Coordinates of C-alpha atoms and ligand atoms in Angstrom, one line a residue:
M8 CA 48.6 -7.8 -21.0
L9 CA 45.3 -8.4 -22.8
N10 CA 43.7 -9.3 -19.4
L11 CA 45.1 -6.1 -17.8
R12 CA 43.7 -4.0 -20.6
R13 CA 40.1 -5.7 -20.2
K14 CA 40.3 -5.1 -16.4
R15 CA 41.1 -1.4 -17.0
S16 CA 38.3 -1.0 -19.4
K17 CA 35.9 -2.8 -17.2
M18 CA 36.8 -0.4 -14.4
A19 CA 36.5 2.7 -16.6
E20 CA 32.9 1.4 -17.4
L21 CA 32.0 0.9 -13.8
V22 CA 33.3 4.4 -12.7
Q23 CA 31.2 5.8 -15.6
M24 CA 28.3 4.0 -14.4
M25 CA 28.7 5.3 -10.9
K26 CA 29.1 8.8 -12.1
T27 CA 25.5 8.4 -13.7
L28 CA 24.2 6.7 -10.5
D29 CA 25.5 9.6 -8.4
Q30 CA 23.5 12.1 -10.6
Q31 CA 20.3 9.9 -10.2
V32 CA 20.9 9.8 -6.4
A33 CA 21.3 13.5 -6.2
R34 CA 17.7 14.0 -7.2
C35 CA 16.5 12.6 -3.9
S36 CA 15.4 15.5 -1.5
R37 CA 15.4 13.1 1.6
C38 CA 11.6 14.0 2.1
G39 CA 10.8 10.5 3.4
I40 CA 7.6 10.0 1.6
C41 CA 8.9 6.7 0.4
Q42 CA 9.0 5.4 4.1
S43 CA 5.3 5.3 4.4
V44 CA 4.8 3.0 1.4
C45 CA 7.8 0.7 1.7
P46 CA 6.6 -2.8 2.7
L47 CA 9.9 -3.7 4.2
Y48 CA 10.2 -0.7 6.4
N49 CA 6.6 -1.4 7.5
V50 CA 7.7 -4.6 9.1
T51 CA 11.4 -3.7 10.3
K52 CA 10.9 0.1 11.1
N53 CA 14.6 0.3 10.0
E54 CA 15.6 3.4 8.2
S55 CA 18.4 1.7 6.3
D56 CA 15.8 -0.6 4.7
V57 CA 13.9 2.3 3.1
T58 CA 14.7 4.0 -0.2
R59 CA 15.9 7.2 1.5
G60 CA 18.3 5.2 3.8
K61 CA 19.6 3.2 0.7
L62 CA 20.1 6.4 -1.3
M63 CA 22.0 8.0 1.5
L64 CA 24.3 5.0 1.4
L65 CA 24.7 5.2 -2.4
D66 CA 25.3 9.0 -2.1
G67 CA 28.7 8.0 -0.9
L68 CA 29.0 5.1 -3.3
M69 CA 32.1 6.5 -5.1
R70 CA 33.9 6.5 -1.7
S71 CA 32.3 3.8 0.5
F72 CA 31.9 1.0 -2.1
F73 CA 35.5 0.4 -2.8
D74 CA 36.1 0.0 1.0
D75 CA 33.1 -2.1 1.7
P76 CA 31.3 -3.4 -1.5
K77 CA 30.0 -6.4 0.4
G78 CA 28.4 -4.3 3.1
V79 CA 26.8 -1.9 0.5
L80 CA 25.5 -5.1 -1.4
Q81 CA 24.1 -6.6 1.8
R82 CA 22.1 -3.4 2.4
L83 CA 20.9 -3.1 -1.1
D84 CA 19.9 -6.6 -1.2
R85 CA 17.3 -6.0 1.4
C86 CA 14.8 -4.8 -1.0
L87 CA 11.9 -6.3 -2.8
L88 CA 12.2 -4.2 -5.9
C89 CA 8.4 -3.7 -5.6
G90 CA 8.7 -0.1 -7.0
S91 CA 6.3 1.4 -4.4
C92 CA 8.8 4.0 -3.6
A93 CA 9.4 5.1 -7.2
A94 CA 5.6 5.1 -7.8
N95 CA 5.3 7.5 -5.0
C96 CA 8.3 9.7 -5.1
P97 CA 7.5 13.4 -5.6
R98 CA 11.0 13.9 -7.3
G99 CA 10.7 11.1 -9.8
V100 CA 13.6 9.1 -8.3
N101 CA 13.4 5.7 -9.8
A102 CA 14.8 3.7 -7.0
V103 CA 14.3 0.4 -8.7
E104 CA 16.6 1.4 -11.6
I105 CA 19.1 2.9 -9.1
F106 CA 19.3 -0.3 -7.2
L107 CA 19.6 -2.5 -10.2
N108 CA 22.4 -0.4 -11.6
A109 CA 24.2 -0.5 -8.2
R110 CA 23.9 -4.2 -8.1
V111 CA 25.5 -4.4 -11.5
I112 CA 28.3 -2.2 -10.6
I113 CA 29.0 -4.1 -7.3
S114 CA 28.9 -7.4 -8.9
G115 CA 31.1 -6.2 -11.7
Y116 CA 33.6 -5.1 -9.1
R117 CA 33.5 -8.1 -6.8
G118 CA 32.7 -10.7 -9.2
M119 CA 29.7 -13.2 -8.9
S120 CA 29.5 -16.3 -6.8
L121 CA 30.1 -19.6 -8.6
I122 CA 26.6 -20.8 -7.9
K123 CA 25.0 -17.7 -9.5
K124 CA 27.4 -18.1 -12.3
I125 CA 26.2 -21.6 -13.0
I126 CA 22.5 -20.6 -12.5
F127 CA 22.6 -17.5 -14.6
R128 CA 25.5 -18.1 -17.1
Y129 CA 25.1 -21.8 -17.9
L130 CA 21.4 -22.5 -17.2
L131 CA 19.2 -19.4 -17.6
S132 CA 21.4 -18.2 -20.6
N133 CA 20.7 -21.3 -22.6
P134 CA 16.9 -21.7 -22.6
E135 CA 16.8 -25.2 -24.3
F136 CA 19.4 -26.6 -21.9
F137 CA 17.4 -24.9 -18.9
D138 CA 14.1 -26.5 -20.2
R139 CA 15.8 -29.9 -20.1
I140 CA 17.2 -29.4 -16.7
I141 CA 13.7 -28.3 -15.3
S142 CA 12.0 -31.3 -17.0
W143 CA 14.4 -33.5 -15.0
G144 CA 13.8 -31.5 -12.0
A145 CA 10.0 -32.0 -12.4
K146 CA 10.5 -35.9 -12.7
W147 CA 12.7 -36.1 -9.5
Q148 CA 11.4 -33.1 -7.4
Y149 CA 9.5 -35.4 -4.9
L150 CA 12.9 -36.7 -3.7
F151 CA 13.3 -33.3 -2.2
F152 CA 9.8 -32.3 -1.6
R153 CA 6.9 -34.1 0.2
K154 CA 3.5 -33.7 -0.6
T155 CA 1.3 -32.0 2.0
D156 CA -2.3 -32.2 2.9
V157 CA -2.6 -28.5 3.0
Q158 CA -4.0 -27.5 -0.2
V159 CA -4.9 -24.0 -1.4
N160 CA -6.4 -25.4 -4.4
L161 CA -2.9 -25.6 -5.7
S162 CA -0.9 -28.8 -5.3
C163 CA 1.5 -27.5 -2.6
A164 CA 4.5 -29.5 -1.5
S165 CA 6.6 -28.8 1.5
M166 CA 10.4 -28.7 1.2
V167 CA 12.1 -31.1 3.3
S168 CA 15.4 -29.2 3.3
P169 CA 15.9 -27.1 6.5
L170 CA 17.9 -24.7 4.3
L171 CA 14.6 -23.8 2.6
S172 CA 12.7 -23.2 5.8
N173 CA 9.9 -25.6 5.2
R174 CA 8.3 -23.6 2.5
R175 CA 5.0 -24.9 1.0
M176 CA 6.1 -24.7 -2.7
V177 CA 3.9 -25.0 -5.8
P178 CA 5.7 -27.9 -7.6
L179 CA 7.1 -28.0 -11.1
A180 CA 4.5 -29.0 -13.5
P181 CA 4.8 -32.6 -15.0
A182 CA 4.9 -31.2 -18.4
S183 CA 5.9 -27.5 -19.3
F184 CA 3.6 -25.5 -21.4
H185 CA 6.0 -25.5 -24.4
Q186 CA 5.8 -29.3 -24.4
I187 CA 1.9 -29.3 -24.5
S188 CA 1.2 -26.1 -26.5
S189 CA 1.3 -27.2 -30.1
G190 CA -2.2 -28.8 -30.1
L191 CA -3.6 -25.5 -28.9
I192 CA -2.7 -23.4 -31.8
K193 CA -5.7 -23.2 -34.1
T194 CA -4.6 -23.4 -37.7
E195 CA -7.8 -22.5 -39.4
K196 CA -7.8 -19.2 -41.2
R197 CA -8.3 -16.6 -38.6
T198 CA -9.1 -13.0 -39.6
G199 CA -8.5 -11.3 -36.1
L200 CA -5.4 -9.9 -34.6
K201 CA -2.1 -11.6 -34.5
V202 CA -0.8 -11.9 -30.9
A203 CA 2.6 -13.2 -30.0
F204 CA 2.5 -15.0 -26.6
F205 CA 5.6 -14.4 -24.3
V206 CA 5.3 -17.3 -21.9
G207 CA 7.8 -16.5 -19.1
C208 CA 9.5 -19.1 -16.9
L209 CA 7.0 -19.5 -14.2
L210 CA 3.8 -19.8 -16.5
D211 CA 5.8 -22.2 -18.6
K212 CA 7.3 -24.4 -15.9
V213 CA 4.9 -24.1 -12.8
F214 CA 1.6 -22.9 -14.2
P215 CA 1.3 -24.3 -17.7
E216 CA -2.6 -24.5 -17.1
V217 CA -2.9 -20.7 -16.8
A218 CA -0.9 -20.4 -20.1
V219 CA -3.2 -22.9 -21.6
E220 CA -6.1 -20.8 -20.6
I221 CA -4.6 -17.7 -22.1
V222 CA -4.2 -19.4 -25.4
R223 CA -7.9 -20.7 -25.4
I224 CA -9.1 -17.2 -24.4
L225 CA -7.4 -15.7 -27.2
N226 CA -8.7 -18.4 -29.6
F227 CA -12.2 -17.8 -28.3
H228 CA -11.7 -14.2 -29.2
N229 CA -10.7 -15.2 -32.7
V230 CA -7.1 -13.9 -32.0
R231 CA -4.3 -15.7 -34.0
V232 CA -1.8 -16.7 -31.5
I233 CA 1.8 -17.2 -32.2
I234 CA 4.2 -18.8 -29.7
P235 CA 7.8 -18.7 -30.8
P236 CA 9.7 -21.8 -29.8
A237 CA 12.6 -22.0 -27.4
Q238 CA 11.6 -18.8 -25.6
G239 CA 13.9 -17.6 -22.8
C240 CA 13.4 -15.8 -19.4
C241 CA 12.9 -12.1 -19.4
G242 CA 16.1 -11.6 -17.6
I243 CA 15.1 -10.0 -14.3
P244 CA 16.4 -12.7 -12.0
A245 CA 19.9 -12.2 -13.4
L246 CA 19.7 -8.5 -13.4
S247 CA 18.4 -8.4 -9.9
S248 CA 21.7 -10.3 -9.0
G249 CA 23.8 -7.7 -10.9
D250 CA 24.3 -10.1 -13.9
Q251 CA 24.2 -7.6 -16.8
L252 CA 25.8 -10.0 -19.2
T253 CA 23.1 -12.7 -18.8
F254 CA 20.4 -10.0 -18.9
N255 CA 21.8 -8.7 -22.2
R256 CA 22.0 -12.2 -23.7
L257 CA 18.4 -12.9 -22.7
V258 CA 17.1 -9.8 -24.1
E259 CA 18.9 -10.4 -27.4
H260 CA 17.6 -14.0 -27.3
S261 CA 14.0 -12.7 -27.0
L262 CA 14.5 -10.0 -29.6
N263 CA 15.8 -12.8 -32.2
R264 CA 12.9 -15.2 -31.3
F265 CA 10.2 -12.5 -31.6
D266 CA 11.7 -10.3 -34.3
Q267 CA 10.5 -12.5 -37.2
A268 CA 7.2 -13.5 -35.7
G269 CA 5.3 -10.6 -37.3
F270 CA 2.5 -9.8 -34.8
D271 CA 0.3 -6.9 -33.8
Y272 CA 0.7 -7.3 -30.0
L273 CA 3.0 -9.2 -27.7
V274 CA 1.1 -10.5 -24.7
T275 CA 2.2 -11.9 -21.3
G276 CA 0.4 -13.5 -18.3
C277 CA 3.1 -12.5 -16.0
A278 CA 3.1 -8.9 -14.4
T279 CA 7.0 -9.2 -13.7
C280 CA 7.7 -10.2 -17.5
T281 CA 5.5 -7.3 -18.7
A282 CA 7.0 -4.8 -16.5
T283 CA 10.5 -6.0 -17.3
I284 CA 9.9 -6.0 -21.1
K285 CA 8.2 -2.4 -21.0
K286 CA 10.4 -0.7 -18.4
I287 CA 13.6 -2.5 -17.6
W288 CA 14.6 -3.7 -21.1
P289 CA 14.6 -0.1 -22.4
A290 CA 16.5 1.2 -19.3
M291 CA 19.0 -1.5 -18.8
F292 CA 19.7 -3.3 -22.0
K293 CA 23.1 -2.3 -23.3
S294 CA 23.4 -2.8 -27.1
A295 CA 25.7 -0.9 -29.6
S296 CA 23.5 -2.2 -32.4
E297 CA 20.8 0.5 -33.7
N298 CA 18.8 -2.5 -35.4
Q299 CA 18.5 -4.2 -31.9
N300 CA 17.5 -0.9 -30.3
S301 CA 15.0 -0.2 -32.8
A302 CA 13.5 -3.9 -32.6
L303 CA 13.3 -3.4 -28.8
R304 CA 11.4 -0.2 -29.2
H305 CA 8.9 -1.8 -31.4
L306 CA 8.4 -4.8 -29.1
V307 CA 8.0 -2.6 -26.0
E308 CA 5.3 -0.5 -27.6
K309 CA 3.3 -3.7 -28.6
T310 CA 3.7 -5.4 -25.2
Y311 CA 0.5 -5.7 -23.0
D312 CA -0.4 -7.7 -19.9
I313 CA -3.2 -10.2 -20.7
S314 CA -5.9 -8.3 -18.7
Q315 CA -5.0 -5.0 -20.3
F316 CA -5.1 -6.7 -23.7
L317 CA -8.5 -8.2 -23.2
V318 CA -10.0 -5.2 -21.6
D319 CA -8.4 -2.2 -23.5
V320 CA -7.9 -3.9 -26.9
L321 CA -10.7 -6.5 -27.2
G322 CA -13.3 -4.6 -25.1
V323 CA -14.2 -7.3 -22.5
R324 CA -16.4 -5.8 -20.0
S325 CA -18.1 -6.7 -16.6
S326 CA -21.8 -7.3 -17.4
V327 CA -23.2 -8.2 -14.0
M328 CA -25.2 -5.9 -11.7
P329 CA -23.6 -5.9 -8.1
E330 CA -26.8 -6.7 -6.2
E331 CA -27.3 -10.0 -8.3
K332 CA -24.1 -11.4 -6.8
L333 CA -24.8 -11.2 -3.1
S334 CA -25.0 -15.0 -2.3
K335 CA -22.2 -15.9 -4.5
P336 CA -18.6 -16.9 -3.6
I337 CA -16.5 -14.0 -2.9
V338 CA -13.4 -13.3 -4.9
T339 CA -10.8 -10.6 -3.9
Y340 CA -7.9 -9.4 -5.9
H341 CA -4.2 -8.8 -5.1
D342 CA -2.4 -6.1 -7.3
P343 CA 1.1 -7.4 -8.2
C344 CA 3.4 -4.5 -7.7
H345 CA 4.7 -4.8 -11.2
L346 CA 1.3 -4.3 -12.8
R347 CA 0.0 -1.6 -10.3
K348 CA 3.1 0.4 -9.6
T349 CA 5.2 0.0 -12.5
L350 CA 2.5 -0.2 -15.3
N351 CA -0.4 1.5 -13.6
V352 CA -2.7 -1.4 -14.6
Y353 CA -5.3 -2.0 -11.9
S354 CA -8.9 -1.6 -13.2
E355 CA -8.6 -4.0 -16.1
P356 CA -8.0 -7.1 -14.0
R357 CA -11.0 -6.1 -11.7
I358 CA -13.2 -5.8 -14.9
L359 CA -12.0 -9.2 -16.1
I360 CA -12.7 -10.8 -12.8
Q361 CA -16.2 -9.0 -12.6
A362 CA -17.1 -10.5 -16.1
N363 CA -17.6 -13.6 -14.2
D364 CA -20.9 -13.4 -12.6
A365 CA -20.6 -16.7 -10.6
Y366 CA -18.6 -14.7 -8.1
S367 CA -19.2 -11.6 -5.9
F368 CA -16.2 -9.3 -5.9
A369 CA -14.8 -7.7 -2.7
E370 CA -11.9 -5.3 -2.6
M371 CA -9.4 -6.1 0.3
S372 CA -7.7 -3.4 2.3
N373 CA -4.2 -2.5 1.0
A374 CA -4.8 -4.6 -2.2
E375 CA -1.8 -2.7 -3.8
T376 CA 0.7 -3.5 -1.0
C377 CA 3.3 -6.0 -1.9
C378 CA 2.8 -9.7 -1.0
G379 CA 6.4 -10.1 0.2
M380 CA 7.7 -12.2 -2.8
G381 CA 10.1 -10.1 -4.4
G382 CA 11.8 -12.7 -6.5
S383 CA 15.2 -13.7 -4.9
F384 CA 14.2 -11.6 -1.8
N385 CA 11.9 -14.5 -0.7
L386 CA 14.9 -16.8 -1.1
A387 CA 17.4 -14.7 0.9
H388 CA 15.0 -13.2 3.5
Y389 CA 12.3 -15.7 4.0
K390 CA 11.4 -14.4 7.5
L391 CA 10.9 -10.9 6.4
S392 CA 9.0 -12.2 3.3
T393 CA 6.6 -14.1 5.6
D394 CA 6.2 -11.2 7.9
I395 CA 5.1 -9.1 4.9
G396 CA 3.0 -11.9 3.5
K397 CA 1.0 -12.6 6.8
K398 CA -0.3 -9.0 6.5
K399 CA -1.5 -9.8 3.1
V400 CA -3.2 -13.0 4.3
A401 CA -5.0 -11.0 7.0
N402 CA -6.4 -8.6 4.5
I403 CA -7.4 -11.3 2.1
E404 CA -9.2 -13.2 4.9
S405 CA -11.1 -10.2 6.1
T406 CA -13.0 -10.1 3.0
G407 CA -14.4 -13.5 3.4
A408 CA -13.2 -14.5 0.2
A409 CA -13.1 -18.0 -1.1
V410 CA -10.9 -17.1 -3.9
V411 CA -8.1 -14.6 -4.4
A412 CA -7.1 -13.7 -7.8
T413 CA -3.8 -11.9 -9.0
G414 CA -2.0 -11.4 -12.3
C415 CA 1.5 -12.7 -11.4
P416 CA 2.8 -16.2 -11.0
A417 CA 5.4 -15.2 -8.4
C418 CA 2.6 -13.5 -6.3
M419 CA 0.5 -16.8 -6.8
I420 CA 3.4 -18.8 -5.3
Q421 CA 3.9 -16.5 -2.4
L422 CA 0.0 -16.3 -1.6
A423 CA -0.2 -20.0 -1.9
D424 CA 2.6 -20.5 0.7
M425 CA 1.3 -17.8 3.0
L426 CA -2.3 -19.1 3.0
A427 CA -1.2 -22.7 3.3
M428 CA 1.1 -21.6 6.4
G429 CA -2.0 -20.1 7.9
K430 CA -4.0 -23.2 7.0
K431 CA -6.5 -21.0 5.1
Q432 CA -8.7 -22.7 2.6
I433 CA -8.7 -19.9 0.1
R434 CA -8.0 -20.7 -3.5
V435 CA -5.4 -18.9 -5.4
V436 CA -6.0 -18.3 -9.1
H437 CA -4.7 -16.1 -12.0
T438 CA -7.1 -13.6 -13.1
V439 CA -7.5 -15.1 -16.5
E440 CA -8.7 -18.4 -15.0
L441 CA -11.8 -16.6 -13.7
Y442 CA -12.4 -15.2 -17.0
S443 CA -12.0 -18.5 -18.7
E444 CA -14.4 -20.2 -16.3
K445 CA -17.1 -17.7 -17.5
I446 CA -16.6 -18.0 -21.2
L447 CA -15.2 -21.4 -21.7
Y448 CA -16.6 -23.5 -19.0
P449 CA -19.8 -21.8 -17.8
G450 CA -21.4 -23.5 -14.9
V451 CA -18.2 -24.8 -13.5
S452 CA -18.1 -22.5 -10.6
E453 CA -21.8 -22.2 -10.1
Ligands
LIG505 S1 10.3 10.0 -1.8 FE1 11.8 10.3 -3.3 S2 12.7 12.2 -2.9 FE2 11.6 11.5 -1.0 S3 13.2 10.5 0.3 FE3 12.2 9.0 -1.0 S4 13.4 8.7 -2.9 FE4 13.9 10.6 -1.9
LIG506 S1 11.6 -1.0 -4.0 FE1 9.9 -1.6 -2.4 S2 11.1 -2.8 -0.7 FE2 12.7 -1.6 -2.1 S3 13.0 0.3 -1.0 FE3 11.4 0.7 -2.6 S4 9.4 0.4 -1.5 FE4 11.0 -0.5 -0.1

């Protein structure tokens, strides 16, 4: 009886969500502008891959989805959630939010696969347990990977499993950032701003050296850094798979972790984490508690991407005359979708890069176009992901760059894989690594 009541209330909730979704979808005028900016349509030329096609599908959601929820989900799943369509839509249709809501509805109706339940509900939802599993994975990963001789100045390893299409993966770090960070916190009395560092899964577990540089840079600028322990994921992997429950748990976890920290700004080095905190948390977190909602609003206001914080708040500037740099190695920049399209942050990373006078900066064509990663999109649709990624590699290469910088660890993984696939010796770095070379290790890149 209790179960039946729960099921009815769940269905009522889903129907309510669908009504809201129908209203959002109705704003689309079918103008087709989103077609020209969709990286997926650009490689498939398939109308059902573009926002307009997907919205037409959702238009009949109330009718079609009970008949064929699996088919609707499969079509919705062919999306990078890059936000290019939303950023260019003249009617302000936020396709990313619509698709996320639709995935939540469908997953609520159909249930989730066992493997996703294990990953999201038992691993990701329990940050300390997740950390232990990843530490174990870092020790034993070379049973499943083999080291390759193709290096893009990242230690790439090739997957041996045919299921994973012989990807060239950036391996898990031997020690996560949270295991090595305690010595980095400067305890002497600092008078500057207090900044809480939201590390994010990929910087913590794959690129701890980038997280270390972020703390060192903040220390250099006399900023007091607070790193709350046992931080969790921002929640976007779970929500992208329609798991509202895990997403809510992770947002609550972060609110609890950061609530007591007392800080002026919250900074991340991951474009996806920043965009998720600033845009997806307020739109998708479901809480009945006014305290939590108000804590969330405060946190969102204080959240900055690291390049934005360094340039807009601390006033870092490029100090080099362009003609001085002609004989220097070329660096180019790839705009992560979540920085450029979701948050409109694009000049700050370029200023930060150009603060390092050891390089000459060259803009690539279509720097703002998606690299093809799209989180789980890359796992589910590797062929499409590489088709998109190869276009990015061609644009990087045509600048003559020795280095490509970006502000998102997921983009770094994709660029490393795509460049290694094409056997291109172009180094992939996080934007802050170039800035720290300049201020902390002058002469290293000369
Ligand atoms: S650009 Fe906006 S209004 Fe035009 S088809 Fe795409 S989603 Fe609809
Ligand atoms: S979010 Fe990106 S991939 Fe998805 S429909 Fe919009 S433009 Fe295309």
